[in-house]
CSV table of C-alpha atoms in Angstrom, one decimal:
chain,number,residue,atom,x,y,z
X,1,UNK,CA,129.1,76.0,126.6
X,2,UNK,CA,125.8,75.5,125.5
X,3,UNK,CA,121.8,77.2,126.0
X,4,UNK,CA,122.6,80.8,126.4
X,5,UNK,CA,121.0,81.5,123.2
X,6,UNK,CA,118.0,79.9,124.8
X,7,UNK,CA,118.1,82.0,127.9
X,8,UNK,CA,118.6,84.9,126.3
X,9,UNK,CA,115.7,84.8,124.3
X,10,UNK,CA,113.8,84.1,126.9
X,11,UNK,CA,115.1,87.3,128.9
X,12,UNK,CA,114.5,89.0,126.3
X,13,UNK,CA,110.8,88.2,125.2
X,14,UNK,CA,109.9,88.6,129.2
X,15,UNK,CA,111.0,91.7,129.3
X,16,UNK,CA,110.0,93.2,126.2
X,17,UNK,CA,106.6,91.9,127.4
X,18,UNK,CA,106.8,93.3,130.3
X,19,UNK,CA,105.4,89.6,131.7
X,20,UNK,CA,102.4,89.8,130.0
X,21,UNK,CA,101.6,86.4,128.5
X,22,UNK,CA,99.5,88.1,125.6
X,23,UNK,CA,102.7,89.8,124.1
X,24,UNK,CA,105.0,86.8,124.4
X,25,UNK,CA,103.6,85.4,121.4
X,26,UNK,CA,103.9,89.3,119.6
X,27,UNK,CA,107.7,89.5,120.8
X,28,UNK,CA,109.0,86.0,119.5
X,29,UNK,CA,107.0,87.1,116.4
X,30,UNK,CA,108.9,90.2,116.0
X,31,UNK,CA,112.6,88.2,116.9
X,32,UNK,CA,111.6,86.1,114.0
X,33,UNK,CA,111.1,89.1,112.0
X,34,UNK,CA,114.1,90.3,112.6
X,35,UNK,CA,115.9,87.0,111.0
X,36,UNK,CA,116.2,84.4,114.5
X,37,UNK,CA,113.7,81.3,115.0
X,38,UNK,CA,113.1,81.2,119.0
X,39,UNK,CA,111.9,78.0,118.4
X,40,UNK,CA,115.2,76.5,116.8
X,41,UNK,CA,117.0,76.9,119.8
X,42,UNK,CA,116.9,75.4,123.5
X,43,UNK,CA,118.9,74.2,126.6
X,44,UNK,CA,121.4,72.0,124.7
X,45,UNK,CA,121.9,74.3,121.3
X,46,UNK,CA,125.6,75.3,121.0
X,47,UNK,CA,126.5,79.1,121.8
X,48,UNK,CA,127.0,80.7,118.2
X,49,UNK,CA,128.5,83.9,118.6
X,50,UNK,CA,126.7,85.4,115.6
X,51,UNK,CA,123.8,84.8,117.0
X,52,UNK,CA,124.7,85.9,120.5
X,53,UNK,CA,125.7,89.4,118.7
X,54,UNK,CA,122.0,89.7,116.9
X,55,UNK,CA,120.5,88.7,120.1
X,56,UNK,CA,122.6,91.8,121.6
X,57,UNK,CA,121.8,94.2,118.7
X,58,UNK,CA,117.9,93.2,119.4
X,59,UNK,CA,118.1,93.9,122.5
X,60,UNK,CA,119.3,97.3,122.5
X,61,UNK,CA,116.8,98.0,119.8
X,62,UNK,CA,114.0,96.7,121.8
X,63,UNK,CA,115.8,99.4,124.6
X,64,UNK,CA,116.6,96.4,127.2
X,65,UNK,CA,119.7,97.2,128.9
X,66,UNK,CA,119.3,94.3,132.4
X,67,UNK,CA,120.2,91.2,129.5
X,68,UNK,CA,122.3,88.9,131.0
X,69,UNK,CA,124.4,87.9,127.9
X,70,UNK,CA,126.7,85.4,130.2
Y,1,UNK,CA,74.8,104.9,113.9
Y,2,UNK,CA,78.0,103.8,114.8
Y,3,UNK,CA,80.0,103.6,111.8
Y,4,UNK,CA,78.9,105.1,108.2
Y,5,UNK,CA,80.4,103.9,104.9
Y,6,UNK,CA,79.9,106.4,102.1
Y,7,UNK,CA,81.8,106.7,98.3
Y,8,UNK,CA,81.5,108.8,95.6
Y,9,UNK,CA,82.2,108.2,92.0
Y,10,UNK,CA,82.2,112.0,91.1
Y,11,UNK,CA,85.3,112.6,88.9
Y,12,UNK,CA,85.6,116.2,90.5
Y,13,UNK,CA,87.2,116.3,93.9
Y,14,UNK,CA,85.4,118.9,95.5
Y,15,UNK,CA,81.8,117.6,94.2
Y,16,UNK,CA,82.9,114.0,95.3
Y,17,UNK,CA,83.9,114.8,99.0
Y,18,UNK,CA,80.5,117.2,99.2
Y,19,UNK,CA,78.6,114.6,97.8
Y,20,UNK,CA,79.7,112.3,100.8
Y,21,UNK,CA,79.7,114.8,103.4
Y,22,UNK,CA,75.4,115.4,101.6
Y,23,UNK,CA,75.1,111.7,102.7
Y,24,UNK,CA,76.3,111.8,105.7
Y,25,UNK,CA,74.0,111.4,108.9
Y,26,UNK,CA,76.6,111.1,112.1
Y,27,UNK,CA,76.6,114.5,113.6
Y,28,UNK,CA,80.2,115.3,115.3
Y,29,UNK,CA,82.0,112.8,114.4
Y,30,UNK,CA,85.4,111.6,115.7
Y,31,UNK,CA,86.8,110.6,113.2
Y,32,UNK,CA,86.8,110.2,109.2
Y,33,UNK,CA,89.3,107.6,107.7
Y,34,UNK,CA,89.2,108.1,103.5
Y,35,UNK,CA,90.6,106.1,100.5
Y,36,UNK,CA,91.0,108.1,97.6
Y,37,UNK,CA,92.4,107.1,93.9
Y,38,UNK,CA,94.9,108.4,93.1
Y,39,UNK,CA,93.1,110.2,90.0
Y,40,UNK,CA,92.0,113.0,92.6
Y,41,UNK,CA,94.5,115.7,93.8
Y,42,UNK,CA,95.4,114.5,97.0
Y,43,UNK,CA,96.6,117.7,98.9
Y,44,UNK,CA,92.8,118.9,97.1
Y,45,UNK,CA,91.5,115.7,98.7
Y,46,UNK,CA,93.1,116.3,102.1
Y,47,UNK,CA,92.1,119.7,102.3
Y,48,UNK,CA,88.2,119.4,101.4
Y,49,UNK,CA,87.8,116.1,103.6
Y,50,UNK,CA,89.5,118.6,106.6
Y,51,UNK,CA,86.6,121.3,105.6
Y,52,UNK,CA,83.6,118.9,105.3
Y,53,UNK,CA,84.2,117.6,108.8
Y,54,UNK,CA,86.6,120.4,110.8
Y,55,UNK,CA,86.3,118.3,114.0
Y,56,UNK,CA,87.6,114.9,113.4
Y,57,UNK,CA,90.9,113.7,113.1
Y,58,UNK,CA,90.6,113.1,109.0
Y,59,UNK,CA,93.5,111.1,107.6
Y,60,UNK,CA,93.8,108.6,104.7
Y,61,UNK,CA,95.6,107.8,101.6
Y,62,UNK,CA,96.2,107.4,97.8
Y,63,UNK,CA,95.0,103.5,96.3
Y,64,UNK,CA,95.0,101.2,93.8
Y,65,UNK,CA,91.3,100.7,93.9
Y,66,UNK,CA,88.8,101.3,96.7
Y,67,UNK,CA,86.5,99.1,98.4
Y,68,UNK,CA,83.6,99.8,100.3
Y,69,UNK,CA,80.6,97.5,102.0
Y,70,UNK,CA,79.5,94.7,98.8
Y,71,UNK,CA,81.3,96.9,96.0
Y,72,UNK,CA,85.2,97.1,94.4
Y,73,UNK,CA,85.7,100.0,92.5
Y,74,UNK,CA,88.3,102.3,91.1
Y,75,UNK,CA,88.8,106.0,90.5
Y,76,UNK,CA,85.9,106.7,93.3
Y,77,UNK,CA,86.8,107.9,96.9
Y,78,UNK,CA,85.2,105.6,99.9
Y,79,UNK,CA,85.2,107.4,103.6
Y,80,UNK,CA,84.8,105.6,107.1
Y,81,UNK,CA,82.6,108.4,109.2
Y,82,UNK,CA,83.0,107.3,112.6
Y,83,UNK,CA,80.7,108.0,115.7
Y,84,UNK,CA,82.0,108.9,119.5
Y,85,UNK,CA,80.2,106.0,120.3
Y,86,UNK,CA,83.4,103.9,118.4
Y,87,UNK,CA,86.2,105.9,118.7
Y,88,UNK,CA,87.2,107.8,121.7
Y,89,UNK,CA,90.6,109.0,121.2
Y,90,UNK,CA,92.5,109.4,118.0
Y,91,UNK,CA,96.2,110.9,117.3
Y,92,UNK,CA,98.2,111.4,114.0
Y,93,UNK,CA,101.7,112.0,113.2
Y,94,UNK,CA,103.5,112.1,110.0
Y,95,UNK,CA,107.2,110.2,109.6
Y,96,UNK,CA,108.5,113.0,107.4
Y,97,UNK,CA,111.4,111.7,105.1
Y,98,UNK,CA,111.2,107.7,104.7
Y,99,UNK,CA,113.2,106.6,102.2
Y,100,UNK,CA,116.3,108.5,103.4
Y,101,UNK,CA,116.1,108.5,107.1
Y,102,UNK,CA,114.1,106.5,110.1
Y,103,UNK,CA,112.3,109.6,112.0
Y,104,UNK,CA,109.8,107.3,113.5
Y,105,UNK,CA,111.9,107.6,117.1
Y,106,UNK,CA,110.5,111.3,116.6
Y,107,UNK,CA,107.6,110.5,115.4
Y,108,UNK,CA,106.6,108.4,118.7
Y,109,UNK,CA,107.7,111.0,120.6
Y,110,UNK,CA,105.3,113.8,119.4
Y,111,UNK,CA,102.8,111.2,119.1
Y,112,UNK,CA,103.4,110.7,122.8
Y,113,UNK,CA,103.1,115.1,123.3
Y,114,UNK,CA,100.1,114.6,121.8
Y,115,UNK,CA,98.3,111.3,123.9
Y,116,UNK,CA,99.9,113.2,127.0
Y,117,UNK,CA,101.9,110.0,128.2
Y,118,UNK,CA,104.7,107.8,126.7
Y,119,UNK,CA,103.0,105.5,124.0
Y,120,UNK,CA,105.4,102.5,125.8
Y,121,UNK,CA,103.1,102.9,129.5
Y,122,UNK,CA,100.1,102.9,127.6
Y,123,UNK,CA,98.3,99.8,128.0
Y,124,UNK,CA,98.4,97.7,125.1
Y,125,UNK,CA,94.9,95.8,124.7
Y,126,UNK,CA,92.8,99.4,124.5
Y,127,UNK,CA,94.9,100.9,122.1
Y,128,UNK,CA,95.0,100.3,118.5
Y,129,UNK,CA,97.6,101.8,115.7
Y,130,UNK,CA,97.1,102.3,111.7
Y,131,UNK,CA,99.8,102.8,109.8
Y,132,UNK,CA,99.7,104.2,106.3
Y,133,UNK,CA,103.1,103.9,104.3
Y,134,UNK,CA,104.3,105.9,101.3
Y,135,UNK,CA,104.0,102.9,98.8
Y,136,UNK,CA,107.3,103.9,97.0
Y,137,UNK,CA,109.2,104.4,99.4
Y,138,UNK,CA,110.7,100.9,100.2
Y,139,UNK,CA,111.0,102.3,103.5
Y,140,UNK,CA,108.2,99.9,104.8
Y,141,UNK,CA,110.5,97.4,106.9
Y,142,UNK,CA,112.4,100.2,108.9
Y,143,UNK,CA,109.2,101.6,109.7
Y,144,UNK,CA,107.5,98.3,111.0
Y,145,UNK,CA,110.7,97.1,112.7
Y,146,UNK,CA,111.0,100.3,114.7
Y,147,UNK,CA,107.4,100.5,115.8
Y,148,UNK,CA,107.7,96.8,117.1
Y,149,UNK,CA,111.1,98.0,118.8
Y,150,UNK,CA,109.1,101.4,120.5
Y,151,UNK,CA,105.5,100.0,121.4
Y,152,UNK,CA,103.9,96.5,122.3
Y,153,UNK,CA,100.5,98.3,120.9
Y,154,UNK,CA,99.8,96.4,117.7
Y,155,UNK,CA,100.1,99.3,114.8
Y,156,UNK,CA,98.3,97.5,111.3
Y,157,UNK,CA,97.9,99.1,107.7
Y,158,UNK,CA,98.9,98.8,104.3
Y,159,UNK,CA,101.2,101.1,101.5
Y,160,UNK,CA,99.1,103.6,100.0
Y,161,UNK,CA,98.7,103.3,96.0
Y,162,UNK,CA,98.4,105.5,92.8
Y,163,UNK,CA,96.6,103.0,90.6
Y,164,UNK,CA,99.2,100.9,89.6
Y,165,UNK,CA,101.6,103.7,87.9
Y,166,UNK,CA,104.1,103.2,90.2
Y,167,UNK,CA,105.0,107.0,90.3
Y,168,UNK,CA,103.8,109.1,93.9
Y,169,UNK,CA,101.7,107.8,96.6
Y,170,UNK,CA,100.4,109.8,99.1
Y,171,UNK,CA,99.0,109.7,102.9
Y,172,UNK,CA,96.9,112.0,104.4
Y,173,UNK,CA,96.3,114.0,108.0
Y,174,UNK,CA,94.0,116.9,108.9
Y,175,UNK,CA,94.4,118.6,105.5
Y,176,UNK,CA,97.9,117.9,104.2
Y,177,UNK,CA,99.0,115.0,101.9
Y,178,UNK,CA,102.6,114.1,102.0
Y,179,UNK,CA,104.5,111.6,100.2
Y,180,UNK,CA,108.0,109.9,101.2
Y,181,UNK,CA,106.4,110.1,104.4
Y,182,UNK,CA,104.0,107.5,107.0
Y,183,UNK,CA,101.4,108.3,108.9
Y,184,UNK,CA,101.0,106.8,112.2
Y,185,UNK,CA,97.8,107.0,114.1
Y,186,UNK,CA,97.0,105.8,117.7
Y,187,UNK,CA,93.5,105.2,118.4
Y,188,UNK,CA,90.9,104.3,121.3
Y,189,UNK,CA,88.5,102.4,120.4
Y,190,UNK,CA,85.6,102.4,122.8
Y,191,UNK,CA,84.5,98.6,122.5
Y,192,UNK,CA,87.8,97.0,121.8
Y,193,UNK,CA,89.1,95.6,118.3
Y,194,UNK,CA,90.2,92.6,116.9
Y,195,UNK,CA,93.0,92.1,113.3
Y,196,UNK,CA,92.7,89.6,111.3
Y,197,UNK,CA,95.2,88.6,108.6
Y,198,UNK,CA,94.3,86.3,106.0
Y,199,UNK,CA,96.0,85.1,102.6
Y,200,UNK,CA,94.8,82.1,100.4
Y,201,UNK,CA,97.8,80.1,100.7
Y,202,UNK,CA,98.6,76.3,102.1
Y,203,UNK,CA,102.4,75.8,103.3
Y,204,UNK,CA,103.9,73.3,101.5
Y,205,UNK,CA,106.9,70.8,102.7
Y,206,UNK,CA,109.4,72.3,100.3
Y,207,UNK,CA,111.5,74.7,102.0
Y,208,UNK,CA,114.2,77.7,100.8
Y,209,UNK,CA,116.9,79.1,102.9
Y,210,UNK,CA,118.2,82.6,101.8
Y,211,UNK,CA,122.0,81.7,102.0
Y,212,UNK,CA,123.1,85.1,100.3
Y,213,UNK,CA,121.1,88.2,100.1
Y,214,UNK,CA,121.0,91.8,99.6
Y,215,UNK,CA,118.4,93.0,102.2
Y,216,UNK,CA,118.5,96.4,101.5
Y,217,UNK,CA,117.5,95.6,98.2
Y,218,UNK,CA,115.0,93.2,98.6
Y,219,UNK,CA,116.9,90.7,96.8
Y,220,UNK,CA,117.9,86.8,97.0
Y,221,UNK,CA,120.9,86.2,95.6
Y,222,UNK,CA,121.2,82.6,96.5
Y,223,UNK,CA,118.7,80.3,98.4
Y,224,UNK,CA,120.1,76.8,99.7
Y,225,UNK,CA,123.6,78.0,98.4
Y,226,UNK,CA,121.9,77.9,94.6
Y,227,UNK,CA,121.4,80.7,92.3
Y,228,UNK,CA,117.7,82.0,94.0
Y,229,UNK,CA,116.5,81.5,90.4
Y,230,UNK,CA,117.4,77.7,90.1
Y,231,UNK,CA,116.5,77.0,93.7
Y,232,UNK,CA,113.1,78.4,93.4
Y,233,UNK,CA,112.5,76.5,89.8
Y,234,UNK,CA,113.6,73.8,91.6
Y,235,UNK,CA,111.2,73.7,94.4
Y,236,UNK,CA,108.5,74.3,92.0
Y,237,UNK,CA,109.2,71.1,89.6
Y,238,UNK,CA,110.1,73.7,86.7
Y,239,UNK,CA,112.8,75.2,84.8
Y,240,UNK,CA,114.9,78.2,85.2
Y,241,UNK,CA,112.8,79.6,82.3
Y,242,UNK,CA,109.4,79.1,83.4
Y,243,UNK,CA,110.5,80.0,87.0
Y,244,UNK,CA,108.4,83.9,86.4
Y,245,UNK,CA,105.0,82.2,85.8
Y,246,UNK,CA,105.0,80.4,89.4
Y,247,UNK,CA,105.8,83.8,90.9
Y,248,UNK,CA,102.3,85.3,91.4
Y,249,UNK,CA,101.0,81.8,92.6
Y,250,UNK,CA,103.5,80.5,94.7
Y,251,UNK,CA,105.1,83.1,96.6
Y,252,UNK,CA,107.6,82.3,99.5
Y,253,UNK,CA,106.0,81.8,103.0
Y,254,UNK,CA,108.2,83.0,106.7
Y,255,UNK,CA,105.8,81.2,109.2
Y,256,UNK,CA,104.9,82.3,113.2
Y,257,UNK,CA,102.9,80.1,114.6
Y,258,UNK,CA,101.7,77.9,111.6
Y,259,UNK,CA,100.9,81.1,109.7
Y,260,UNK,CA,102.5,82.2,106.6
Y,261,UNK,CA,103.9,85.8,106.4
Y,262,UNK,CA,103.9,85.9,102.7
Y,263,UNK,CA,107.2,87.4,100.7
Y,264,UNK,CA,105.8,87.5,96.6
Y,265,UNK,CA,109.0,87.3,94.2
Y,266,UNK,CA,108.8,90.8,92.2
Y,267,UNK,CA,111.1,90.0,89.2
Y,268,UNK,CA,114.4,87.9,88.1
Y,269,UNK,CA,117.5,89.9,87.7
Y,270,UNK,CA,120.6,87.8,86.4
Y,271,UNK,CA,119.9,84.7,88.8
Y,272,UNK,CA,118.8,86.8,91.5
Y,273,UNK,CA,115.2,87.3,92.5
Y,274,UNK,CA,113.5,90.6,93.5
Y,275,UNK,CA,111.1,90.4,96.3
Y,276,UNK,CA,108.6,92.6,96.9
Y,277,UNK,CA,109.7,92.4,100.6
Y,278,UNK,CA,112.9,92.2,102.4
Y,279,UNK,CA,114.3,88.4,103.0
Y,280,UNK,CA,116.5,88.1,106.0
Y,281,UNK,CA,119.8,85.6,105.5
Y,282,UNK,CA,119.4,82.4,107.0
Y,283,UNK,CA,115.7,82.1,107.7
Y,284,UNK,CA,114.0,79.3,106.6
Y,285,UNK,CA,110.7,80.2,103.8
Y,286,UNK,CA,108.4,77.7,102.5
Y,287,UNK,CA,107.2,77.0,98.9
Y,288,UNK,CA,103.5,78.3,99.3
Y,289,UNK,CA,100.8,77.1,97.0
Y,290,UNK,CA,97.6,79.2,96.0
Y,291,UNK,CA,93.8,78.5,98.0
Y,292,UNK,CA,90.6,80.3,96.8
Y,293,UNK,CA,90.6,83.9,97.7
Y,294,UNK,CA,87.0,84.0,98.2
Y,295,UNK,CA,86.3,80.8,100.4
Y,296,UNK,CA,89.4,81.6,102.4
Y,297,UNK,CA,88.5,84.9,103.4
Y,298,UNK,CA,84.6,83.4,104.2
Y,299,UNK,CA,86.6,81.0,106.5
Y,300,UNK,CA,89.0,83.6,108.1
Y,301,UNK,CA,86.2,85.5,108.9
Y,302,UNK,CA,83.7,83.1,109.6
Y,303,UNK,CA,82.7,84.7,112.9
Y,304,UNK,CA,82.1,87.9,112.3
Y,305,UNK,CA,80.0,86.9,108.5
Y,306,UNK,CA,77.4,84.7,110.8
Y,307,UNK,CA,76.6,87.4,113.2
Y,308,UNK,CA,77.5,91.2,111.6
Y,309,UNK,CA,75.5,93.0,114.3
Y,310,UNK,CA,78.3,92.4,117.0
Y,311,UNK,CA,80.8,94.8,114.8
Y,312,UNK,CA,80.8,98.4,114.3
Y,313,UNK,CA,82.9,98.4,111.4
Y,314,UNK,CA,85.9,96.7,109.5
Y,315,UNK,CA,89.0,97.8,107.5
Y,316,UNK,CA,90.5,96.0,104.3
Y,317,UNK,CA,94.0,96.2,103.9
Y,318,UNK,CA,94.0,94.1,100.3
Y,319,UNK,CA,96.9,93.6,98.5
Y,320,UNK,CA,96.5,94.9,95.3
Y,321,UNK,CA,97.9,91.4,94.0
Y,322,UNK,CA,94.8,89.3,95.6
Y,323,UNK,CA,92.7,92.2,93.5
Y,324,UNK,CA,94.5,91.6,90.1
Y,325,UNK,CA,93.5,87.9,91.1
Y,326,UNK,CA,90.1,88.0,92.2
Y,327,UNK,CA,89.7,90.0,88.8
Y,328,UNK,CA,91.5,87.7,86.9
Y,329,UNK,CA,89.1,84.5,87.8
Y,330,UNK,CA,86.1,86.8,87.8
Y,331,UNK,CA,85.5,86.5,91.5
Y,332,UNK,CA,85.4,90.7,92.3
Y,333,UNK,CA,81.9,90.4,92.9
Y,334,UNK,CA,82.0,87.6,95.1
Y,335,UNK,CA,84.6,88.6,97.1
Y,336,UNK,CA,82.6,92.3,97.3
Y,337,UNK,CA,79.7,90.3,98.7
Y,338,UNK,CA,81.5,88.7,101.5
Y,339,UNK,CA,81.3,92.3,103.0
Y,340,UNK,CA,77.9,93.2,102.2
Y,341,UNK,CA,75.8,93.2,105.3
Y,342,UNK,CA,79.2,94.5,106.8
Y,343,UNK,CA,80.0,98.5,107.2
Y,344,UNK,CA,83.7,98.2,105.5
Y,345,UNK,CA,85.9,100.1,103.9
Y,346,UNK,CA,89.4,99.4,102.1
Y,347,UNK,CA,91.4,99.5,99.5
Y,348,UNK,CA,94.4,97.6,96.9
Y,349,UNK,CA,97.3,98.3,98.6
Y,350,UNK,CA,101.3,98.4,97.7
Y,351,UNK,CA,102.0,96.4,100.6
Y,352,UNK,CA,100.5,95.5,104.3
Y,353,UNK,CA,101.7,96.0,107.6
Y,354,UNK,CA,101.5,93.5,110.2
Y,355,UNK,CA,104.5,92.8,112.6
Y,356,UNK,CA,106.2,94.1,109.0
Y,357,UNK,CA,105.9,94.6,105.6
Y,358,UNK,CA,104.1,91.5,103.7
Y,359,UNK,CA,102.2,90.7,100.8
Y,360,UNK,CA,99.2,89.2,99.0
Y,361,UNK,CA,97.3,89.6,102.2
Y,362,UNK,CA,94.3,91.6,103.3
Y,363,UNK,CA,94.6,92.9,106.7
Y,364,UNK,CA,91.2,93.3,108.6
Y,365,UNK,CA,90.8,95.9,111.2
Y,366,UNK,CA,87.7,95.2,113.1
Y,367,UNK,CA,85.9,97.6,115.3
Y,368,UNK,CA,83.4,96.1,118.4
C-alpha cells in the first residue's frame, strides 16, 4: 500500500485549519515542528508505520478524532 | 498618542518605575508591557508597575539587556504604555510549574473564563498571543507545542533573562513575578498586527540529519549516523577540535518554507552536542552560515523603516546571542538606530517563541 501518509496529512492540516487557507501553511509548520516533513511525502510514498503512529499521536494532540487512518 | 515608549536608568526600583509613570502622557491606559533587568527586584518591580498604572493589564519580565526606540541598554527598565486606541482587549494567565509539569491545558482554560468564550472559536486574524517563558526552565518546547496543539491564534515571545547569570528569571502579571512559570497573554489589537521573524543567516547546501538524539535533553548524539561532533566539523571543513569556534556562527537551520528556524549548538559533551533547543530524530537541518545583523534586519523590515507613521508600535524579541554579536563587531548603535523613528521596545532574550522555541532570532511584534 502506498499514499496514506499523504492523505493523512492532508486530513489532518484541513481540519486543524478548520479550511481556512491562511492556517494551512501554520499547521504543516507546526507538523514539521513536531519532527515530519509534509513535504517529503505524497501519493506514491510507501506506508511507514512509524510514521503512521506520529501522524496518530498528532492528531490526538491537535484534539482531531474524524482521521481516517485507513 | 497611541503607543509611548519610556525607560529609566534609576538604580532604585521604586524611583525608576515613578520616574516613568512622571513621563508618562496616555491617560487610562490599557495596557503597560515592561522589560526590567534583572538587577531590580522583580516581585518589587511587579508590584510598583501594578500601582503606577492600577487599570491596565501590566505584565513583563526579567532580561538580559533592554531595548527601547534608537537605544540598547542594560540594568535600566523600558515600559510599552499602550492607548485604548491600540489595544482593546487584553488577558493574562500564568502556567504555574514549568519545568515539572505541562499546566498550559489549564492555563487556556482560565484564559478562556476570563475572554468569556473558548480561545479555539475565537477568530484567529484579530487575536494576538505573547508568551513570556521562565528562561531556565527548559520547559520552552512543551509550552510552544501545546499552544500550537490548543489554538490556531499565533502566540509569539521570547525567555525572560537575568543578565546572563544563568540563575532565576522571572515573568510578570498585575503585580506578581513568578519564576518556573509562563505567562500567556491574549490580546486585541484594534488595528490588526503583523510578526516578523528575522535572523542573519543564508542556508547553505550542507545538510545534518539527527540520527540519534536525546530530546529531552536537547542533545545530538549522532547526526548522519556520525558522532554529532565529527559530523558537524565535518560539514564545516574543520576538525573535531576547532568544531566550538563555528558554533556561534554557524548554527543548524530546520526550514518551513525557505526559512530557517535556527537551533544554535550550546556546548560539546563527549562527542555529543548540546543545543540550545530541542532537535527532533530524523529531521533534516542545514549548515547555516552568518549575514550582517544590521542590514538583514533593515531588509526584514524594509516596509515598515520607509513609512513608520503606518505602525503604532513594535516588539523586539532579540536573542541575547545577536546582542553579544552586534556588540562584538561594534554595530549596537547601528542596530539601535534601525528603530529610531520607531516606538519600540524589547529586550536580550534566553530564547524566542515562534511556532516553538528557537534561537539567534529577533522576533517583531508589530502593532497597526
Amino acid at each position: 500500500m502506498a499514499g496514506r501518509i499523504h492523505s493523512i496529512i492532508n486530513q489532518i492540516v484541513t481540519k486543524k485549519s478548520n479550511g481556512v487557507k491562511a492556517l494551512e501553511s501554520t499547521t504543516r509548520s507546526k507538523i514539521i515542528m513536531k519532527g515530519i516533513y509534509p513535504g517529503n511525502y505524497n501519493e506514491t510514498s510507501e506506508d511507514d508505520p512509524l510514521i503512521i503512529a506520529k501522524l496518530r499521536d498528532i492528531a490526538f494532540e491537535f484534539q482531531l478524532n474524524d482521521i481516517d487512518f485507513y | 498618542m497611541k503607543i509611548q515608549t519610556l525607560y529609566s536608568e534609576v538604580k532604585d526600583v521604586v524611583g525608576c518605575i515613578a520616574d516613568i509613570k512622571n513621563k508618562n502622557t496616555i491617560t487610562s491606559p490599557a495596557m503597560v508591557l515592561y522589560f526590567s533587568s534583572s538587577i531590580f527586584n522583580p516581585g518589587t518591580v511587579a508590584y510598583e508597575m501594578k500601582h503606577a498604572f492600577p487599570g491596565a493589564t501590566t505584565f513583563g519580565c526579567t532580561t538580559a539587556g533592554e531595548l527601547v526606540s534608537g537605544l540598547m541598554l542594560k540594568e535600566s527598565i523600558v515600559v510599552m504604555i499602550f492607548s485604548r486606541e491600540v489595544i482593546e482587549e487584553s488577558y493574562g494567565q500564568f502556567v504555574y510549574n514549568i519545568s515539572e509539569f505541562n499546566n498550559v491545558a489549564e492555563a487556556f482554560k482560565k484564559l478562556s473564563a476570563k475572554v468569556g468564550q473558548n480561545l479555539s472559536s475565537l477568530p484567529f486574524e484579530k487575536y494576538v498571543g505573547m508568551v513570556l517563558i521562565d528562561g531556565m526552565s527548559a520547559a520552552e518546547e512543551k509550552i510552544m507545542d501545546s499552544i500550537g496543539n490548543l489554538s490556531n491564534i499565533s502566540f509569539v515571545g521570547a525567555s525572560a533573562g537575568d543578565d546572563m547569570k544563568f540563575k532565576t528569571t522571572h515573568v510578570m502579571l498585575d503585580g506578581e513575578a513568578k519564576n518556573d512559570s509562563a505567562l500567556l497573554v491574549l490580546l486585541k489589537p484594534r488595528n490588526g498586527y503583523d510578526i516578523i521573524k528575522s535572523q542573519a543567516f543564508h542556508i547553505t547546501n550542507r545538510t545534518l540529519i539527527p540520527t540519534k538524539v536525546d530530546e529531552k535533553n536537547r542533545t545530538v548524539l549522532e547526526f548522519n549516523d556520525k558522532p554529532a561532533i565529527e559530523a558537524y566539523a565535518e560539514a564545516n571543513g574543520t576538525t573535531v577540535e576547532k568544531a566550538h569556534l563555528f558554533f556561534p556562527s554557524n548554527p543548524l537551520g530546520l526550514v518551513i518554507e525557505g526559512e530557517p528556524f535556527v537551533r544554535s549548538p550550546q556546548r560539546i559533551e563527549g562527542t555529543s552536542i548540546i543545543f540550545y533547543c530541542q532537535i527532533k530524530k530524523g529531521v533534516m537541518h542545514y549548515l547555516l552560515e552568518p549575514k550582517n545583523i544590521v542590514t538583514t534586519t533593515q531588509d526584514d523590515l524594509n516596509s515598515y523603516l520607509e513609512a513608520p507613521e503606518s505602525i503604532s508600535g513594535m516588539i523586539n524579541f532579540n536573542c541575547i546571542q545577536r546582542t553579544l554579536e552586534l556588540e562584538k563587531k561594534e554595530q549596537v548603535e547601528s542596530y539601535g538606530n534601525i528603530f529610531k523613528n520607531i516606538p519600540m521596545i524589547g529586550f536580550s532574550t534566553y530564547g524566542e517563541e515562534y511556532l516553538g522555541h528557537i534561537n539567534q532570532t529577533s522576533i517583531f511584534l508589530i502593532f497597526r
